[in-house]
Amino acid sequence: MRIYAVAALALLGLLFAWTPIAERIDLSLLDAQFSFLRKFEPKPAPDDIIVVGVDDRTFKEIPEPLGLWHEPLGRTLAKIAAAKPAAIGLDVTLPDRSFDNMRPGLDRLLMAGLVSARENGPFVVALTIDSRNNAARNIHLPFLAVLQEERLGIALFARDADGTVRRFSLAIPTEDGTFPTLVGRLCRAVQKKGCRDGFIDYALGQPFRYVPMIEVLKSNDAQYLEKLFKGRIVLIGETQRFSDRIAVPVNLAGWETTKYDAPGVVVHASALRTAMHGNPPEEVGKPFKIILVSLAALLFLMANWRLALITGGIAAAALIAGATFALHHGHVLDIGAALATLALAWAVRTAHDAWNARRERDRLRTEFAGFVSPAVLRGILKGEIRPGHLGERRSLAFIFADLRGSTAMTAQTTPEDAMTLLNRFHQAIGTAIHRHDGMLDNIRGDGVMAVFGAPKPLPEPMRKAWAAVEDMFRGLDRLNAELAREGKPLLTMVAGVAYGEAVVGHVGARDRFNYTAIGDAANVAARLQDQAKKKGVRVMVAGPAREKVPEAPLEAQGTLLIDGHEAVEGWGWR
């Protein structure tokens, strides 16, 4: 049965593994792992990529719209090219038409910058995709003629289900085959071989810094520009806060405080650095996921839910730590389904234990309800009464009740009839005792002992006891009415009631004991029962108990001498 439960849990975990919820969990865990590694275990990488940012300052100092930045952009490209960078990547959309009719010579100024960048060495321009038709945006033919196809790269990233960019590609499938991305063109132009795509390693290298484009444009210090750009890959793109932003797990723009989105040019820089210097993390195969889920399902086999909780917590921590370690070494491990299976296995284990405990309580209630008082049984089932508990001192009320003339009655009838009659008697008075929260401590043939105030504490135990006494005699009256109709002798009962401090707890051996109360008041109540017979009253109450129920219709019986005890004031109820 247990092995079937484990198999069912594993199957549910595997089915969950291929749901969108599991994917979101895996992505969130991956982001958390990248953030942790970024903070505590960043990987070293050469600082050979620099960003030239088209920022707010640049937009402020160049009054024309970006589409008319032919001259500033051309001059910037020329200055960067003169500084001998290793490569230039332009993540700015080039115009799709001529604007010479607005200002003659604009096209020529931009073309001059494109030519300078091309002649310096590797130069790639972003080819943007129109989201309306998934087609590449046009570039003005003269500019395209300067660049030619081999200097164009698609500026596009695949987004996961939550819209976040975590992967990059060196080439993207097209109708005619594949077309290189901006990152793919630059990597292969600089490195020739060894470029790999996959997950962007957000723990690789230091955060990027940028130089404002307007600063490059205005600078006439060739040595300064050469110090910035020589031998490095220069990426030019927008760095404004609300333009060309991409959702990322970790923002590597060193000049920003926002965590979860970055300028597009920074994401290109992160992907390029991973392709050139990193080990793009790769997803571990599905068989390993199946193994993890199956192992997680074994949590159900723990002895109880507490052990399952501890073991499950340790297993979950180990999974997260292991996945983070694997990511640090270039492997993406999806553990969302395994964690969910651990949680499910613990929940099922807990529900199973709760069901078993409830079934055991029901069994105990059924089998032992007739052997102990309901109050004691409730205490046992709630764990309030357990073997080994030390005694507890409380103020309690005691009732001792006994049938008069029971010896003669049993001599005149068969044992079977006598037992039946006694059972009817005890049913009547036992019901009254339990109705008023009393504990039926024990039954001795035709007598009973009842305690009020234990195991359930009562604010006024004596009032409960007196109400029970009245109810006991009403129950006896109803029983006598039945006996009269049956033509049988009527029953007569006397009782003694006392109140005082006593100790409640277990009395007996380790393997056989009773939950009872011991105290002077219990002894007094037992003796008062005998005094009731002598005085001819139904109930005899001791002085301290009388004070707790002043409204009770009791008559003073004077001082009563009790064997083995000092005299007490007695009050009787006829």
Tab-separated table of C-alpha atoms in Angstrom, residues 79-478:
chain	number	residue	atom	x	y	z
A	79	LYS	CA	35.849	58.884	-33.048
A	80	ILE	CA	35.372	55.420	-31.586
A	81	ALA	CA	36.851	53.802	-34.699
A	82	ALA	CA	39.888	56.093	-34.445
A	83	ALA	CA	40.538	54.749	-30.927
A	84	LYS	CA	41.112	51.219	-32.408
A	85	PRO	CA	38.525	49.131	-30.558
A	86	ALA	CA	38.412	45.355	-30.985
A	87	ALA	CA	34.891	45.619	-32.421
A	88	ILE	CA	31.916	47.959	-32.543
A	89	GLY	CA	28.283	46.986	-32.079
A	90	LEU	CA	25.599	49.545	-32.871
A	91	ASP	CA	22.311	48.803	-31.070
A	92	VAL	CA	20.553	51.800	-32.610
A	93	THR	CA	17.985	51.463	-35.394
A	94	LEU	CA	19.259	53.084	-38.584
A	95	PRO	CA	16.855	55.210	-40.670
A	96	ASP	CA	14.796	53.428	-43.304
A	97	ARG	CA	14.734	56.457	-45.644
A	98	SER	CA	16.666	59.555	-46.613
A	99	PHE	CA	16.216	62.835	-44.783
A	100	ASP	CA	18.379	64.849	-47.179
A	101	ASN	CA	15.301	66.783	-48.257
A	102	MET	CA	15.135	68.200	-44.721
A	103	ARG	CA	18.841	68.911	-44.429
A	104	PRO	CA	21.050	68.234	-47.425
A	105	GLY	CA	24.082	66.075	-46.680
A	106	LEU	CA	22.646	64.224	-43.666
A	107	ASP	CA	22.968	60.794	-45.260
A	108	ARG	CA	26.577	61.469	-46.230
A	109	LEU	CA	27.510	62.401	-42.642
A	110	LEU	CA	26.142	59.130	-41.239
A	111	MET	CA	27.635	57.087	-44.066
A	112	ALA	CA	31.060	58.553	-43.275
A	113	GLY	CA	30.789	57.263	-39.708
A	114	LEU	CA	29.610	53.836	-40.881
A	115	VAL	CA	32.562	53.603	-43.265
A	116	SER	CA	35.012	54.574	-40.497
A	117	ALA	CA	33.619	51.891	-38.208
A	118	ARG	CA	33.676	49.313	-41.013
A	119	GLU	CA	37.295	50.049	-41.905
A	120	ASN	CA	38.435	49.804	-38.274
A	121	GLY	CA	37.535	46.125	-38.032
A	122	PRO	CA	34.560	44.052	-36.851
A	123	PHE	CA	31.441	46.203	-36.974
A	124	VAL	CA	27.874	44.937	-36.502
A	125	VAL	CA	24.649	46.942	-36.662
A	126	ALA	CA	21.437	45.822	-34.983
A	127	LEU	CA	18.692	44.620	-37.264
A	128	THR	CA	15.433	45.150	-35.417
A	129	ILE	CA	12.291	43.085	-35.904
A	130	ASP	CA	8.847	44.619	-36.416
A	131	SER	CA	6.569	42.931	-33.863
A	132	ARG	CA	3.544	43.497	-36.083
A	133	ASN	CA	4.718	41.180	-38.869
A	134	ASN	CA	7.884	39.573	-37.434
A	135	ALA	CA	9.854	40.983	-40.352
A	136	ALA	CA	13.137	42.883	-40.222
A	137	ARG	CA	12.793	46.648	-40.362
A	138	ASN	CA	14.138	48.228	-43.523
A	139	ILE	CA	17.430	50.128	-43.574
A	140	HIS	CA	18.012	52.922	-46.074
A	141	LEU	CA	19.711	51.281	-49.071
A	142	PRO	CA	22.876	53.463	-49.133
A	143	PHE	CA	23.529	52.576	-45.489
A	144	LEU	CA	22.811	48.921	-46.242
A	145	ALA	CA	25.266	49.054	-49.140
A	146	VAL	CA	28.004	50.244	-46.787
A	147	LEU	CA	27.259	47.572	-44.218
A	148	GLN	CA	26.291	44.633	-46.399
A	149	GLU	CA	24.607	41.611	-44.886
A	150	GLU	CA	27.618	40.317	-42.957
A	151	ARG	CA	27.566	43.389	-40.700
A	152	LEU	CA	23.953	42.986	-39.651
A	153	GLY	CA	22.787	41.018	-36.615
A	154	ILE	CA	19.270	40.497	-35.312
A	155	ALA	CA	18.724	42.322	-32.018
A	156	LEU	CA	16.271	39.838	-30.559
A	157	PHE	CA	16.126	37.694	-27.433
A	158	ALA	CA	13.812	34.813	-26.602
A	159	ARG	CA	11.646	35.591	-23.593
A	160	ASP	CA	10.504	33.018	-21.070
A	161	ALA	CA	6.898	32.568	-19.949
A	162	ASP	CA	7.200	35.462	-17.493
A	163	GLY	CA	8.618	37.814	-20.143
A	164	THR	CA	12.144	37.736	-18.716
A	165	VAL	CA	15.251	37.240	-20.859
A	166	ARG	CA	17.498	34.463	-19.585
A	167	ARG	CA	18.805	32.936	-22.826
A	168	PHE	CA	20.553	34.142	-25.941
A	169	SER	CA	21.131	32.669	-29.386
A	170	LEU	CA	24.001	33.065	-31.825
A	171	ALA	CA	21.569	32.710	-34.733
A	172	ILE	CA	17.802	32.736	-35.191
A	173	PRO	CA	15.842	30.460	-37.551
A	174	THR	CA	14.359	32.135	-40.628
A	175	GLU	CA	12.435	30.941	-43.660
A	176	ASP	CA	15.712	30.566	-45.549
A	177	GLY	CA	17.676	28.903	-42.745
A	178	THR	CA	19.210	30.953	-39.934
A	179	PHE	CA	20.412	34.515	-39.508
A	180	PRO	CA	23.061	35.580	-36.954
A	181	THR	CA	22.146	37.724	-33.987
A	182	LEU	CA	24.031	40.849	-32.966
A	183	VAL	CA	25.777	38.817	-30.251
A	184	GLY	CA	26.526	35.960	-32.654
A	185	ARG	CA	28.084	38.261	-35.283
A	186	LEU	CA	30.265	40.086	-32.762
A	187	CYS	CA	31.421	36.952	-30.956
A	188	ARG	CA	32.430	35.149	-34.149
A	189	ALA	CA	34.025	38.281	-35.577
A	190	VAL	CA	36.235	38.713	-32.517
A	191	GLN	CA	36.780	35.134	-31.426
A	192	LYS	CA	36.299	33.189	-34.691
A	193	LYS	CA	35.489	29.963	-32.819
A	194	GLY	CA	34.454	28.754	-29.395
A	195	CYS	CA	31.274	30.838	-29.225
A	196	ARG	CA	28.347	29.068	-27.539
A	197	ASP	CA	24.794	30.128	-26.857
A	198	GLY	CA	22.454	29.162	-24.033
A	199	PHE	CA	21.620	30.799	-20.720
A	200	ILE	CA	23.116	34.212	-20.020
A	201	ASP	CA	25.439	33.872	-17.039
A	202	TYR	CA	24.350	36.772	-14.862
A	203	ALA	CA	27.000	35.876	-12.270
A	204	LEU	CA	29.842	36.423	-14.749
A	205	GLY	CA	32.066	39.500	-14.538
A	206	GLN	CA	31.599	42.912	-12.997
A	207	PRO	CA	28.623	45.199	-13.666
A	208	PHE	CA	28.985	47.215	-16.859
A	209	ARG	CA	29.718	50.919	-16.904
A	210	TYR	CA	28.926	53.326	-19.692
A	211	VAL	CA	30.308	56.462	-21.253
A	212	PRO	CA	27.694	59.022	-22.364
A	213	MET	CA	27.609	59.383	-26.137
A	214	ILE	CA	27.633	63.167	-25.801
A	215	GLU	CA	30.930	62.920	-23.896
A	216	VAL	CA	32.519	60.949	-26.754
A	217	LEU	CA	31.050	63.350	-29.281
A	218	LYS	CA	32.460	66.436	-27.554
A	219	SER	CA	35.840	64.984	-26.655
A	220	ASN	CA	38.848	66.040	-28.705
A	221	ASP	CA	41.269	64.124	-26.502
A	222	ALA	CA	42.387	61.212	-28.671
A	223	GLN	CA	44.459	59.698	-25.874
A	224	TYR	CA	41.468	59.695	-23.523
A	225	LEU	CA	39.274	57.992	-26.100
A	226	GLU	CA	41.991	55.484	-26.930
A	227	LYS	CA	42.347	54.659	-23.231
A	228	LEU	CA	38.608	54.002	-23.070
A	229	PHE	CA	38.137	51.988	-26.249
A	230	LYS	CA	41.376	50.527	-27.558
A	231	GLY	CA	41.268	46.750	-27.758
A	232	ARG	CA	37.769	46.576	-26.284
A	233	ILE	CA	34.382	45.792	-27.741
A	234	VAL	CA	32.237	48.922	-27.829
A	235	LEU	CA	28.459	48.612	-27.770
A	236	ILE	CA	26.410	51.723	-28.531
A	237	GLY	CA	22.796	51.852	-27.387
A	238	GLU	CA	20.134	53.627	-25.375
A	239	THR	CA	20.600	53.718	-21.603
A	240	GLN	CA	17.568	55.770	-20.656
A	241	ARG	CA	15.397	54.588	-17.794
A	242	PHE	CA	12.202	54.187	-19.799
A	243	SER	CA	13.355	53.313	-23.285
A	244	ASP	CA	14.497	49.980	-24.780
A	245	ARG	CA	14.223	48.078	-21.497
A	246	ILE	CA	14.336	44.295	-21.113
A	247	ALA	CA	13.211	42.259	-18.093
A	248	VAL	CA	16.156	40.345	-16.592
A	249	PRO	CA	16.853	38.313	-13.423
A	250	VAL	CA	19.807	40.539	-12.510
A	251	ASN	CA	20.477	44.022	-13.852
A	252	LEU	CA	24.163	44.327	-14.751
A	253	ALA	CA	23.928	48.048	-15.487
A	254	GLY	CA	26.301	49.260	-12.796
A	255	TRP	CA	24.890	52.789	-12.833
A	256	GLU	CA	21.320	51.718	-11.968
A	257	THR	CA	19.662	50.557	-8.775
A	258	THR	CA	16.668	48.840	-10.357
A	259	LYS	CA	17.021	45.066	-10.166
A	260	TYR	CA	14.734	43.442	-12.686
A	261	ASP	CA	14.993	45.323	-15.969
A	262	ALA	CA	17.996	46.610	-17.857
A	263	PRO	CA	18.810	48.602	-20.994
A	264	GLY	CA	18.773	46.405	-24.089
A	265	VAL	CA	22.404	47.255	-24.846
A	266	VAL	CA	23.437	45.921	-21.403
A	267	VAL	CA	21.621	42.636	-22.039
A	268	HIS	CA	23.506	42.335	-25.355
A	269	ALA	CA	26.741	43.021	-23.472
A	270	SER	CA	25.884	40.349	-20.866
A	271	ALA	CA	25.093	37.780	-23.545
A	272	LEU	CA	28.256	38.630	-25.505
A	273	ARG	CA	30.425	38.282	-22.406
A	274	THR	CA	28.871	34.877	-21.672
A	275	ALA	CA	29.395	33.743	-25.276
A	276	MET	CA	33.030	34.844	-25.279
A	277	HIS	CA	34.302	34.179	-21.775
A	278	GLY	CA	31.729	32.143	-19.926
A	279	ASN	CA	30.366	28.676	-19.856
A	280	PRO	CA	26.709	29.221	-20.834
A	281	PRO	CA	24.706	27.143	-18.357
A	282	GLU	CA	22.928	24.193	-19.931
A	283	GLU	CA	19.768	22.483	-18.739
A	284	VAL	CA	20.180	19.065	-17.180
A	285	GLY	CA	18.182	16.395	-19.009
A	286	LYS	CA	14.698	15.167	-18.120
A	287	PRO	CA	15.898	11.816	-16.695
A	288	PHE	CA	17.553	13.647	-13.813
A	289	LYS	CA	14.306	15.511	-13.103
A	290	ILE	CA	12.453	12.184	-13.008
A	291	ILE	CA	15.001	10.815	-10.531
A	292	LEU	CA	14.680	13.850	-8.244
A	293	VAL	CA	10.881	13.718	-8.247
A	294	SER	CA	10.899	9.983	-7.523
A	295	LEU	CA	13.300	10.437	-4.615
A	296	ALA	CA	11.193	13.293	-3.238
A	297	ALA	CA	8.124	11.028	-3.224
A	298	LEU	CA	9.941	8.684	-0.810
A	299	LEU	CA	9.382	11.284	1.917
A	300	PHE	CA	5.976	9.674	2.427
A	301	LEU	CA	7.742	6.644	3.941
A	302	MET	CA	8.916	8.624	6.982
A	303	ALA	CA	7.672	7.289	10.309
A	304	ASN	CA	5.516	10.327	11.089
A	305	TRP	CA	4.743	13.826	9.882
A	306	ARG	CA	7.236	15.503	12.232
A	307	LEU	CA	10.121	13.410	10.938
A	308	ALA	CA	8.838	13.992	7.410
A	309	LEU	CA	8.823	17.752	8.023
A	310	ILE	CA	12.410	17.768	9.280
A	311	THR	CA	13.628	15.436	6.537
A	312	GLY	CA	11.696	17.359	3.895
A	313	GLY	CA	13.178	20.654	5.055
A	314	ILE	CA	16.681	19.221	4.899
A	315	ALA	CA	15.986	17.718	1.465
A	316	ALA	CA	14.574	21.015	0.157
A	317	ALA	CA	17.603	22.937	1.420
A	318	ALA	CA	19.900	20.334	-0.154
A	319	LEU	CA	18.048	20.611	-3.470
A	320	ILE	CA	18.339	24.396	-3.540
A	321	ALA	CA	21.997	24.310	-2.505
A	322	GLY	CA	22.742	21.588	-5.060
A	323	ALA	CA	20.972	23.470	-7.842
A	324	THR	CA	22.907	26.639	-6.990
A	325	PHE	CA	26.181	24.707	-6.970
A	326	ALA	CA	25.277	23.139	-10.324
A	327	LEU	CA	24.483	26.566	-11.798
A	328	HIS	CA	27.846	27.857	-10.618
A	329	HIS	CA	29.414	25.040	-12.643
A	330	GLY	CA	27.361	25.550	-15.780
A	331	HIS	CA	24.249	23.398	-15.272
A	332	VAL	CA	20.646	24.536	-14.847
A	333	LEU	CA	18.786	22.101	-12.627
A	334	ASP	CA	14.982	22.375	-12.537
A	335	ILE	CA	13.963	21.507	-8.982
A	336	GLY	CA	10.500	23.069	-8.793
A	337	ALA	CA	8.725	19.747	-9.374
A	338	ALA	CA	10.920	17.968	-6.811
A	339	LEU	CA	10.218	20.666	-4.202
A	340	ALA	CA	6.499	20.478	-4.958
A	341	THR	CA	6.633	16.693	-4.602
A	342	LEU	CA	8.344	17.059	-1.223
A	343	ALA	CA	5.589	19.410	-0.078
A	344	LEU	CA	2.890	17.094	-1.419
A	345	ALA	CA	4.488	14.028	0.174
A	346	TRP	CA	4.672	15.808	3.529
A	347	ALA	CA	1.044	16.967	3.224
A	348	VAL	CA	-0.124	13.442	2.380
A	349	ARG	CA	1.993	11.998	5.216
A	350	THR	CA	0.477	14.535	7.618
A	351	ALA	CA	-3.059	13.825	6.403
A	352	HIS	CA	-2.397	10.088	6.675
A	353	ASP	CA	-1.143	10.459	10.251
A	354	ALA	CA	-4.092	12.672	11.161
A	355	TRP	CA	-6.517	10.145	9.699
A	356	ASN	CA	-4.842	7.291	11.599
A	357	ALA	CA	-4.873	9.310	14.819
A	358	ARG	CA	-8.548	10.130	14.355
A	359	ARG	CA	-9.335	6.498	13.664
A	360	GLU	CA	-7.406	5.463	16.789
A	361	ARG	CA	-9.248	8.054	18.882
A	362	ASP	CA	-12.558	6.777	17.569
A	363	ARG	CA	-11.503	3.217	18.397
A	364	LEU	CA	-10.512	4.205	21.923
A	365	ARG	CA	-13.720	6.142	22.380
A	366	THR	CA	-15.766	3.162	21.237
A	367	GLU	CA	-13.871	0.507	23.161
A	368	PHE	CA	-13.237	2.351	26.419
A	369	ALA	CA	-16.245	4.652	26.713
A	370	GLY	CA	-17.817	2.228	29.154
A	371	PHE	CA	-14.692	1.783	31.259
A	372	VAL	CA	-13.815	5.369	32.121
A	373	SER	CA	-15.708	8.564	32.681
A	374	PRO	CA	-16.318	10.643	29.516
A	375	ALA	CA	-14.341	13.502	31.061
A	376	VAL	CA	-11.354	11.204	31.623
A	377	LEU	CA	-11.666	9.737	28.137
A	378	ARG	CA	-11.667	13.213	26.609
A	379	GLY	CA	-8.568	14.084	28.619
A	380	ILE	CA	-6.814	10.927	27.414
A	381	LEU	CA	-7.705	11.579	23.767
A	382	LYS	CA	-6.518	15.189	24.002
A	383	GLY	CA	-3.248	14.109	25.612
A	384	GLU	CA	-4.062	15.956	28.840
A	385	ILE	CA	-3.989	12.746	30.893
A	386	ARG	CA	-0.891	10.633	30.356
A	387	PRO	CA	0.945	8.064	32.501
A	388	GLY	CA	3.643	9.517	34.704
A	389	HIS	CA	2.012	12.902	35.250
A	390	LEU	CA	2.589	14.255	38.728
A	391	GLY	CA	-0.410	14.926	40.946
A	392	GLU	CA	-2.062	18.338	40.802
A	393	ARG	CA	-3.658	20.108	43.767
A	394	ARG	CA	-7.143	21.507	43.139
A	395	SER	CA	-10.325	22.526	44.964
A	396	LEU	CA	-12.828	19.722	44.319
A	397	ALA	CA	-16.308	18.608	45.280
A	398	PHE	CA	-17.015	14.936	46.058
A	399	ILE	CA	-20.196	12.869	46.027
A	400	PHE	CA	-20.452	9.404	47.529
A	401	ALA	CA	-23.801	7.731	46.845
A	402	ASP	CA	-25.106	4.305	47.846
A	403	LEU	CA	-28.287	2.245	47.587
A	404	ARG	CA	-30.020	1.403	50.873
A	405	GLY	CA	-31.163	-2.157	51.386
A	406	SER	CA	-29.338	-3.510	48.377
A	407	THR	CA	-28.100	-6.590	50.265
A	408	ALA	CA	-31.634	-7.729	51.059
A	409	MET	CA	-32.728	-6.930	47.525
A	410	THR	CA	-30.054	-9.105	45.920
A	411	ALA	CA	-30.903	-11.963	48.285
A	412	GLN	CA	-34.507	-11.945	47.030
A	413	THR	CA	-33.684	-12.069	43.303
A	414	THR	CA	-31.391	-13.832	40.868
A	415	PRO	CA	-27.858	-12.514	40.254
A	416	GLU	CA	-28.812	-11.717	36.641
A	417	ASP	CA	-31.818	-9.630	37.701
A	418	ALA	CA	-29.770	-7.930	40.411
A	419	MET	CA	-27.083	-6.960	37.889
A	420	THR	CA	-29.699	-5.641	35.465
A	421	LEU	CA	-31.255	-3.500	38.188
A	422	LEU	CA	-27.877	-2.143	39.312
A	423	ASN	CA	-27.031	-1.229	35.732
A	424	ARG	CA	-30.298	0.701	35.413
A	425	PHE	CA	-29.525	2.489	38.672
A	426	HIS	CA	-25.996	3.431	37.611
A	427	GLN	CA	-27.244	4.579	34.214
A	428	ALA	CA	-29.652	6.991	35.881
A	429	ILE	CA	-27.212	8.561	38.312
A	430	GLY	CA	-24.200	8.354	35.968
A	431	THR	CA	-26.078	10.375	33.357
A	432	ALA	CA	-26.820	13.063	35.955
A	433	ILE	CA	-23.174	13.232	37.047
A	434	HIS	CA	-21.850	13.540	33.497
A	435	ARG	CA	-24.485	16.113	32.579
A	436	HIS	CA	-22.989	18.481	35.144
A	437	ASP	CA	-19.325	17.930	34.138
A	438	GLY	CA	-18.589	15.454	36.884
A	439	MET	CA	-16.152	12.550	36.698
A	440	LEU	CA	-17.486	9.153	37.717
A	441	ASP	CA	-14.394	8.047	39.600
A	442	ASN	CA	-15.457	4.504	40.367
A	443	ILE	CA	-18.411	2.182	40.787
A	444	ARG	CA	-18.403	-0.221	43.731
A	445	GLY	CA	-21.388	-2.529	43.389
A	446	ASP	CA	-24.308	-0.380	44.499
A	447	GLY	CA	-22.197	2.695	45.296
A	448	VAL	CA	-20.452	5.410	43.299
A	449	MET	CA	-17.842	8.098	43.829
A	450	ALA	CA	-18.029	11.268	41.712
A	451	VAL	CA	-15.557	14.152	41.496
A	452	PHE	CA	-16.244	17.680	40.256
A	453	GLY	CA	-13.366	19.906	39.123
A	454	ALA	CA	-11.170	17.213	37.537
A	455	PRO	CA	-9.965	16.456	34.995
A	456	LYS	CA	-11.890	19.425	33.615
A	457	PRO	CA	-11.327	22.480	35.848
A	458	LEU	CA	-14.587	24.093	36.974
A	459	PRO	CA	-14.988	27.634	38.336
A	460	GLU	CA	-17.556	26.500	40.963
A	461	PRO	CA	-17.275	22.733	41.385
A	462	MET	CA	-19.572	22.625	44.441
A	463	ARG	CA	-22.460	24.238	42.559
A	464	LYS	CA	-22.026	21.659	39.798
A	465	ALA	CA	-21.968	18.886	42.397
A	466	TRP	CA	-25.172	20.058	44.083
A	467	ALA	CA	-26.949	20.367	40.722
A	468	ALA	CA	-25.824	16.810	39.989
A	469	VAL	CA	-27.175	15.591	43.369
A	470	GLU	CA	-30.600	17.034	42.620
A	471	ASP	CA	-30.484	15.528	39.132
A	472	MET	CA	-29.436	12.136	40.537
A	473	PHE	CA	-32.527	11.961	42.743
A	474	ARG	CA	-34.775	13.084	39.895
A	475	GLY	CA	-33.287	10.272	37.814
A	476	LEU	CA	-33.883	7.839	40.672
A	477	ASP	CA	-37.512	8.991	40.890
A	478	ARG	CA	-37.995	8.249	37.184
